[in-house]
Amino acid sequence: MIKSTLIKSFVLLIALVTFLACQENKVKEINFPPTDLGSENLIPKPLKIIPTHNAFGLDHTTAIYTSQSDKSFEGVGSYLADKIKSKTNLRLPVNAADAGKVSRMIFINQSDSEELEGPEAYQLYISKDSIIVNAKTSEGAFRGIQTLRQLIPETSNDTLAEMPLWPIPTGKILDEPNFEFRGSMLDVARHFFSVDDVKKYIDILAYYKINVLHLHLTDDQGWRIEIKSWPKLTEVGGSTEVGGEAGGFFTQEDYKELVAYAQQRYMMIIPEIDMPGHTNAASVSYPILNGNGKTPELYEGTSVGFSTFDTRKDTIYSFVDDVIREISAITPGPYIHIGGDESHVTKKNDYIYFVNKVEKIVQKYGKQMIGWDEVATADLDSTSIAQFWASRENVEEAVQKGMKVILSPATKAYLDMQYDTLSKYGLHWAAYIPVDTAYVWSPDSYAGIPKESILGVEAPLWSETISNIDELEYLAFPRVIGYSELSWSTEENRNWDDFKVRLANQAPYLDRMNVKYYPSELIDWKKSKFSYKEIEKD
Ligand code: TNX
């Protein structure tokens, strides 16, 4: 079976190559000025780049073909075609039997080459007549086409041809991620963000090869995910937010829509239900859950650490079981985040008792538990994961327990920290984090944590001070672009002086996507030349 599909795709490839070879003499030769694939503004920086100094002319006679051996490759081809359409207005056919006049092709190929190590590895071969993306899995192919998208110039080179043409530098790129987990977190609890806002964030993150979006779904100020067996959580607990606005929540259908949207971009959603602290919204909805001895009321402020569940009550565990069961059923990814941070009014023993029990509930539903670094003080399995935000000691405990660690140190990786004293939004309790500080540190050897214990890097965006997508983008961009490189590229390939030039050149893309990034003065932003007003935003 596998053999016959392999033979089929090989035959298809040969047919295409022969076809193109016959076409070649009909295509007008275009002499491009020499190019340099090595100095393109790619972020994250690929592992290896070998330039061959010529160019592939992307134009209306280019067609996309994908391996037939794995049907999901066609989805990657269609995604690329859509993105090319919104950038260039060219509508390239995908796997069309009769594609009309085809001079050049982009082939997205399932390959079993031994050089492709992990599922996200890819090779990109760009010659004058063809572009081949090789990957073992469609996930790898998807990462590869992000690199290709970044190589397509924002404007066409009209002077060289009668029809607009986008020259892509030739050469070879061999690439794979340094860390398998490359994430950002969005706090939709302090301020709620709509499905469309989250989709827009997902789109831009995917362009930079980020593959995890952690949603902080519950906190003192709001419960944002429908739980069918406990409906008041959203009816009552979702009714407000910081500052007293109307709040909101995702229905399970909304959440599924986000999961599917992220999945199409090979990104996993990690849902977080923060417990036993940060639970005021849950306790207002169902006062039986409350354990801080006070009558809970809706909360619209920004203090932390005042709420807790009554962790010795059985009802708590029926509640947690229902919540985890319902969330697990709509979360295809392997992880459930249970929060566990800043439970300042939960007694230490009660906290440990709670986390131990919740770990088992998460496992009962076939998931792995993630918690903020405090959870490492409980008696956890090595399969659970600690997210380092504040305490080195907690992380040491996690490593001793054989747990993996996600790096989100607040002093380096918190997207809600202000850039400097003049920043419009954000907090500064951990640090001011200008764009260079965000980039210039090494997750490979951070705080002496052994590299084999590090799952990856995640940049959390807490939303106490931001209430709409423009403000979200002001804090997230450009810093999250740097975190994508910190988690994908190797230490040898990272360099601030080189990065800041590549970052400056993201401006035309960010402008076209209507991303309101913070125009840091450390960066000499490239002025956007984009003028195709009629082209839809993708
Ligand atoms: C600390 S980080 C918190 C959040 C706040 C954030 C603000 C963490 C696990 N807890 O509750 O939103 O600081 O920067």
XYZ file of C-alpha atoms in Angstrom, residues 3-420:
418
model
C 4.911 1.323 -1.628
C 2.276 1.795 -4.310
C 1.414 5.333 -3.136
C 5.103 6.166 -3.067
C 5.470 4.890 -6.614
C 2.430 6.916 -7.628
C 3.819 10.156 -6.267
C 7.186 9.415 -7.857
C 5.492 8.849 -11.203
C 3.577 12.110 -10.774
C 6.787 13.953 -10.011
C 8.577 12.501 -13.051
C 5.602 13.389 -15.238
C 5.648 16.945 -13.977
C 9.374 17.343 -14.385
C 9.208 15.999 -17.954
C 6.284 18.260 -18.687
C 8.115 21.261 -17.369
C 11.257 20.343 -19.279
C 9.196 20.343 -22.499
C 7.703 23.669 -21.538
C 11.035 25.243 -20.830
C 11.930 26.324 -24.342
C 8.521 27.999 -24.674
C 9.107 30.169 -21.581
C 10.812 33.437 -22.124
C 14.127 33.443 -20.268
C 14.207 36.133 -17.641
C 17.553 37.344 -16.458
C 17.268 38.291 -12.846
C 19.911 40.263 -11.045
C 21.861 37.986 -8.689
C 19.986 37.099 -5.502
C 21.126 35.966 -2.073
C 18.849 33.531 -0.295
C 21.147 33.806 2.729
C 20.313 37.446 3.347
C 16.542 37.197 3.057
C 14.530 38.472 6.016
C 13.377 35.112 7.316
C 12.051 34.780 10.866
C 12.647 32.401 12.537
C 16.104 31.954 11.019
C 16.330 28.534 9.332
C 18.944 25.989 10.353
C 20.878 25.970 7.030
C 20.656 28.137 3.944
C 22.640 27.487 0.775
C 22.103 30.235 -1.840
C 22.501 29.642 -5.574
C 22.018 33.309 -6.592
C 19.361 32.951 -9.251
C 15.590 33.422 -9.103
C 12.317 31.565 -9.527
C 9.719 33.801 -11.152
C 6.392 33.402 -9.403
C 3.669 34.436 -11.826
C 0.294 33.435 -13.257
C 1.848 30.456 -15.046
C 2.959 28.847 -11.767
C 0.979 25.828 -10.517
C 0.979 24.038 -7.175
C 1.052 20.241 -6.930
C 1.057 18.146 -3.791
C 1.888 14.524 -2.947
C -1.018 12.171 -3.389
C 0.424 9.671 -0.904
C -0.818 11.747 2.049
C -4.071 13.592 1.444
C -3.355 16.255 4.081
C -0.608 17.679 1.842
C -3.291 19.012 -0.477
C -4.643 21.151 2.393
C -1.178 22.668 2.784
C -1.105 23.385 -0.956
C -4.493 25.123 -0.792
C -3.408 27.170 2.222
C -0.343 28.325 0.277
C -2.478 29.148 -2.764
C -4.814 31.275 -0.605
C -1.925 33.163 0.952
C -0.308 33.758 -2.436
C -3.656 35.075 -3.666
C -3.971 37.579 -0.850
C -0.377 38.733 -1.194
C -0.052 38.896 -4.985
C -3.559 38.504 -6.352
C -2.352 35.455 -8.341
C -4.755 32.515 -8.157
C -2.536 29.449 -8.587
C -4.181 26.115 -9.366
C -3.661 23.271 -6.890
C -3.359 19.745 -8.336
C -5.248 20.778 -11.444
C -5.178 18.097 -14.174
C -5.486 20.796 -16.791
C -3.878 23.888 -15.348
C -3.557 25.684 -18.678
C -0.159 27.120 -19.487
C 2.170 26.029 -16.698
C 5.781 27.210 -16.831
C 6.885 26.690 -13.285
C 5.680 24.581 -10.394
C 5.660 24.431 -6.634
C 5.629 20.822 -5.490
C 4.775 20.010 -1.879
C 6.135 16.553 -1.440
C 5.820 13.858 1.199
C 9.347 12.518 1.598
C 10.859 9.803 3.736
C 14.371 11.214 3.435
C 16.511 10.358 6.448
C 17.703 13.939 6.570
C 14.247 14.962 7.742
C 14.394 14.219 11.433
C 11.349 15.414 13.350
C 7.765 15.823 12.147
C 8.288 19.574 11.634
C 11.488 19.336 9.604
C 11.390 20.408 5.978
C 13.639 21.035 3.003
C 13.014 23.786 0.521
C 14.678 23.467 -2.887
C 14.260 26.533 -5.045
C 15.532 26.462 -8.610
C 14.684 28.613 -11.625
C 11.794 26.393 -12.690
C 10.572 24.637 -9.621
C 10.190 24.886 -5.903
C 10.080 21.650 -3.959
C 9.052 21.497 -0.321
C 9.975 18.120 1.158
C 8.624 16.999 4.516
C 7.782 13.741 6.253
C 4.459 15.076 7.489
C 2.017 17.745 6.384
C 2.979 19.566 9.584
C 6.556 19.865 8.320
C 5.254 20.950 4.917
C 3.142 23.620 6.616
C 6.211 25.029 8.396
C 8.064 24.944 5.067
C 5.447 26.977 3.237
C 5.677 29.709 5.881
C 9.323 30.113 4.860
C 8.249 30.208 1.238
C 5.590 32.855 1.985
C 8.265 35.012 3.607
C 10.437 34.728 0.481
C 7.759 36.145 -1.820
C 8.437 39.884 -2.139
C 5.651 42.211 -0.980
C 5.665 43.881 -4.395
C 6.124 42.418 -7.870
C 9.024 43.147 -10.134
C 7.047 44.687 -13.005
C 10.063 46.041 -14.826
C 11.301 42.605 -15.846
C 8.222 41.127 -17.482
C 5.041 42.033 -19.277
C 2.975 40.351 -16.583
C 3.702 40.965 -12.902
C 6.198 38.523 -11.502
C 7.545 37.937 -7.998
C 11.187 36.779 -8.021
C 12.102 34.264 -5.305
C 15.824 33.710 -4.647
C 17.100 30.232 -5.498
C 18.965 27.857 -3.226
C 18.372 25.269 -0.591
C 17.004 25.551 2.943
C 17.237 22.724 5.455
C 15.287 23.440 8.589
C 13.848 22.018 11.782
C 12.892 23.481 15.166
C 15.195 23.663 18.164
C 12.186 23.208 20.518
C 9.005 21.293 19.736
C 6.878 23.611 21.914
C 6.706 27.229 20.715
C 3.843 29.110 22.209
C 2.020 32.179 23.261
C -0.701 32.511 25.884
C -3.685 34.837 25.724
C -5.618 35.831 28.845
C -9.268 36.045 27.747
C -10.411 36.123 31.395
C -9.348 39.596 32.606
C -10.650 41.020 29.343
C -12.560 38.921 26.886
C -11.424 38.691 23.244
C -13.718 37.528 20.464
C -13.355 34.456 18.247
C -12.296 36.758 15.388
C -9.642 38.468 17.513
C -8.200 35.109 18.528
C -8.243 33.892 14.912
C -6.314 36.961 13.807
C -3.709 36.325 16.510
C -3.471 32.651 15.443
C -2.911 33.666 11.805
C 0.052 35.890 12.554
C 1.593 33.450 15.026
C 1.389 30.632 12.461
C 3.333 32.750 9.943
C 6.229 32.721 12.429
C 5.951 28.937 13.021
C 4.486 29.206 16.525
C 2.591 25.986 17.190
C 0.896 26.453 20.583
C -1.804 28.851 21.732
C -2.548 28.570 25.435
C -5.888 30.139 26.354
C -6.213 31.362 29.937
C -9.967 30.765 30.105
C -10.835 31.440 33.740
C -9.797 33.813 36.483
C -11.218 35.917 39.321
C -12.759 38.381 36.875
C -14.355 35.976 34.425
C -15.206 32.411 33.399
C -15.009 32.303 29.586
C -15.818 28.754 28.499
C -19.258 27.166 28.489
C -19.558 24.144 30.779
C -22.884 22.497 30.023
C -23.208 20.757 33.391
C -22.530 23.998 35.346
C -24.249 26.678 33.218
C -23.997 29.543 35.702
C -20.221 29.631 35.276
C -20.679 31.623 32.093
C -24.143 33.092 32.788
C -22.935 34.693 35.998
C -19.155 34.297 35.981
C -18.790 35.446 32.372
C -20.898 38.572 32.745
C -18.194 41.121 33.460
C -14.462 41.833 33.156
C -11.759 44.168 34.452
C -13.100 47.712 34.398
C -16.734 46.570 34.485
C -17.381 46.003 30.779
C -19.780 43.272 29.665
C -17.262 40.397 29.514
C -18.378 37.438 27.411
C -17.510 33.785 26.890
C -16.891 31.118 24.276
C -19.638 28.585 23.736
C -18.290 25.079 23.229
C -19.079 25.552 19.527
C -16.939 28.750 19.473
C -14.114 26.906 21.186
C -14.336 24.016 18.715
C -14.208 26.539 15.892
C -10.994 27.983 17.349
C -9.503 24.525 17.825
C -10.279 23.653 14.185
C -8.914 26.995 12.951
C -5.699 26.458 14.895
C -5.482 22.840 13.709
C -5.595 23.950 10.075
C -2.516 25.996 10.942
C -0.876 23.050 12.742
C -1.248 24.825 16.048
C -2.490 23.238 19.229
C -4.809 24.978 21.673
C -4.089 24.395 25.365
C -7.048 25.275 27.565
C -6.346 26.562 31.074
C -8.793 26.359 33.948
C -6.959 28.201 36.724
C -7.477 26.560 40.183
C -7.629 26.445 43.213
C -6.841 30.191 43.377
C -7.964 32.701 40.715
C -11.451 31.203 41.108
C -13.620 34.115 42.231
C -15.779 34.029 39.065
C -16.507 30.306 39.612
C -17.328 30.866 43.271
C -19.717 33.743 42.519
C -21.523 31.440 40.104
C -21.629 28.525 42.593
C -20.880 29.728 46.144
C -20.599 26.113 47.326
C -17.162 26.020 45.676
C -15.803 28.933 47.678
C -13.175 28.367 50.343
C -12.036 31.815 51.460
C -14.785 32.266 54.067
C -16.266 35.373 52.420
C -19.375 35.895 50.314
C -18.088 36.029 46.755
C -19.067 38.961 44.527
C -18.304 39.709 40.896
C -14.843 41.249 40.703
C -13.678 43.898 38.209
C -10.336 44.863 39.747
C -6.810 43.551 39.148
C -5.626 42.162 42.504
C -4.505 38.550 42.651
C -4.338 35.849 45.313
C -7.538 36.413 47.286
C -9.710 33.521 46.086
C -9.616 29.759 46.610
C -11.767 26.677 46.233
C -12.697 24.755 49.359
C -10.264 21.967 48.524
C -11.430 19.531 51.241
C -14.999 19.377 49.972
C -16.047 16.428 47.737
C -18.239 18.714 45.614
C -15.069 20.418 44.391
C -13.861 17.196 42.808
C -17.205 16.426 41.132
C -17.042 19.965 39.762
C -13.447 19.611 38.546
C -14.274 16.208 37.049
C -17.189 17.658 35.066
C -15.149 20.620 33.848
C -12.138 18.531 32.804
C -14.381 15.922 31.167
C -16.222 18.513 29.076
C -13.060 20.401 28.112
C -11.123 17.205 27.294
C -13.928 16.111 24.970
C -13.454 19.217 22.799
C -9.653 19.450 23.036
C -7.833 17.086 20.677
C -4.382 18.136 21.960
C -2.682 16.168 24.740
C -2.587 18.898 27.417
C -4.906 20.447 29.995
C -3.513 23.392 31.997
C -4.849 23.586 35.544
C -3.241 26.899 36.555
C -2.212 26.463 40.163
C -0.532 29.883 40.527
C -0.758 32.401 43.326
C -3.062 30.403 45.607
C -2.106 32.686 48.480
C -5.161 31.925 50.620
C -5.059 28.132 50.189
C -3.199 26.325 53.011
C -0.076 24.567 51.727
C -1.376 21.059 52.588
C -4.743 21.797 51.022
C -3.013 23.069 47.890
C -0.924 19.910 47.546
C -3.954 17.701 48.230
C -5.871 19.569 45.505
C -3.164 19.467 42.839
C -2.508 15.764 43.477
C -6.179 14.950 43.006
C -6.626 17.152 39.949
C -3.598 15.572 38.253
C -5.367 12.212 38.513
C -8.596 13.648 37.071
C -6.699 15.099 34.105
C -5.037 11.721 33.538
C -8.386 9.915 33.805
C -9.485 11.833 30.710
C -6.345 10.820 28.857
C -4.548 14.158 29.126
C -1.252 15.413 30.510
C -1.391 18.110 33.157
C 0.406 21.440 32.874
C 0.520 23.892 35.775
C 2.317 27.130 36.686
C 5.582 26.388 38.502
C 3.944 26.215 41.975
C 2.383 22.840 41.052
C 5.837 21.256 41.278
C 5.487 21.408 45.086
C 2.820 18.657 44.868
C 3.576 14.936 44.373
C 3.371 14.880 40.622
C 4.184 12.301 37.960
C 7.064 12.894 35.602
C 4.532 13.164 32.776
C 3.121 16.414 34.192
C 4.660 19.698 33.098
C 5.660 22.816 35.030
C 5.511 26.262 33.460
C 8.343 28.404 34.822
C 7.141 31.951 35.406
C 8.618 32.999 38.750
C 10.294 30.463 40.998
C 13.631 28.829 40.270
C 13.184 26.548 43.321
C 9.867 25.226 42.058
C 11.442 24.493 38.702
C 14.311 22.661 40.366
C 11.750 20.487 42.127
C 10.002 19.816 38.823
C 13.275 18.774 37.170
C 14.063 16.462 40.099
C 10.670 14.831 39.605
C 11.575 14.219 35.966
C 8.965 16.714 34.775
C 9.439 18.784 31.639
C 9.491 22.575 31.911
C 7.996 25.289 29.701
C 10.016 28.500 29.886
C 7.968 31.655 30.481
C 10.170 33.650 32.853
C 8.256 36.851 33.635
C 11.402 38.992 33.488
C 12.115 37.910 29.898
C 9.040 36.419 28.264
C 5.965 38.209 29.629
C 4.235 40.029 26.808
C 2.275 42.141 29.281
C 5.408 43.791 30.667
C 5.829 47.377 29.485
C 8.543 48.092 26.925
C 9.721 51.052 28.986
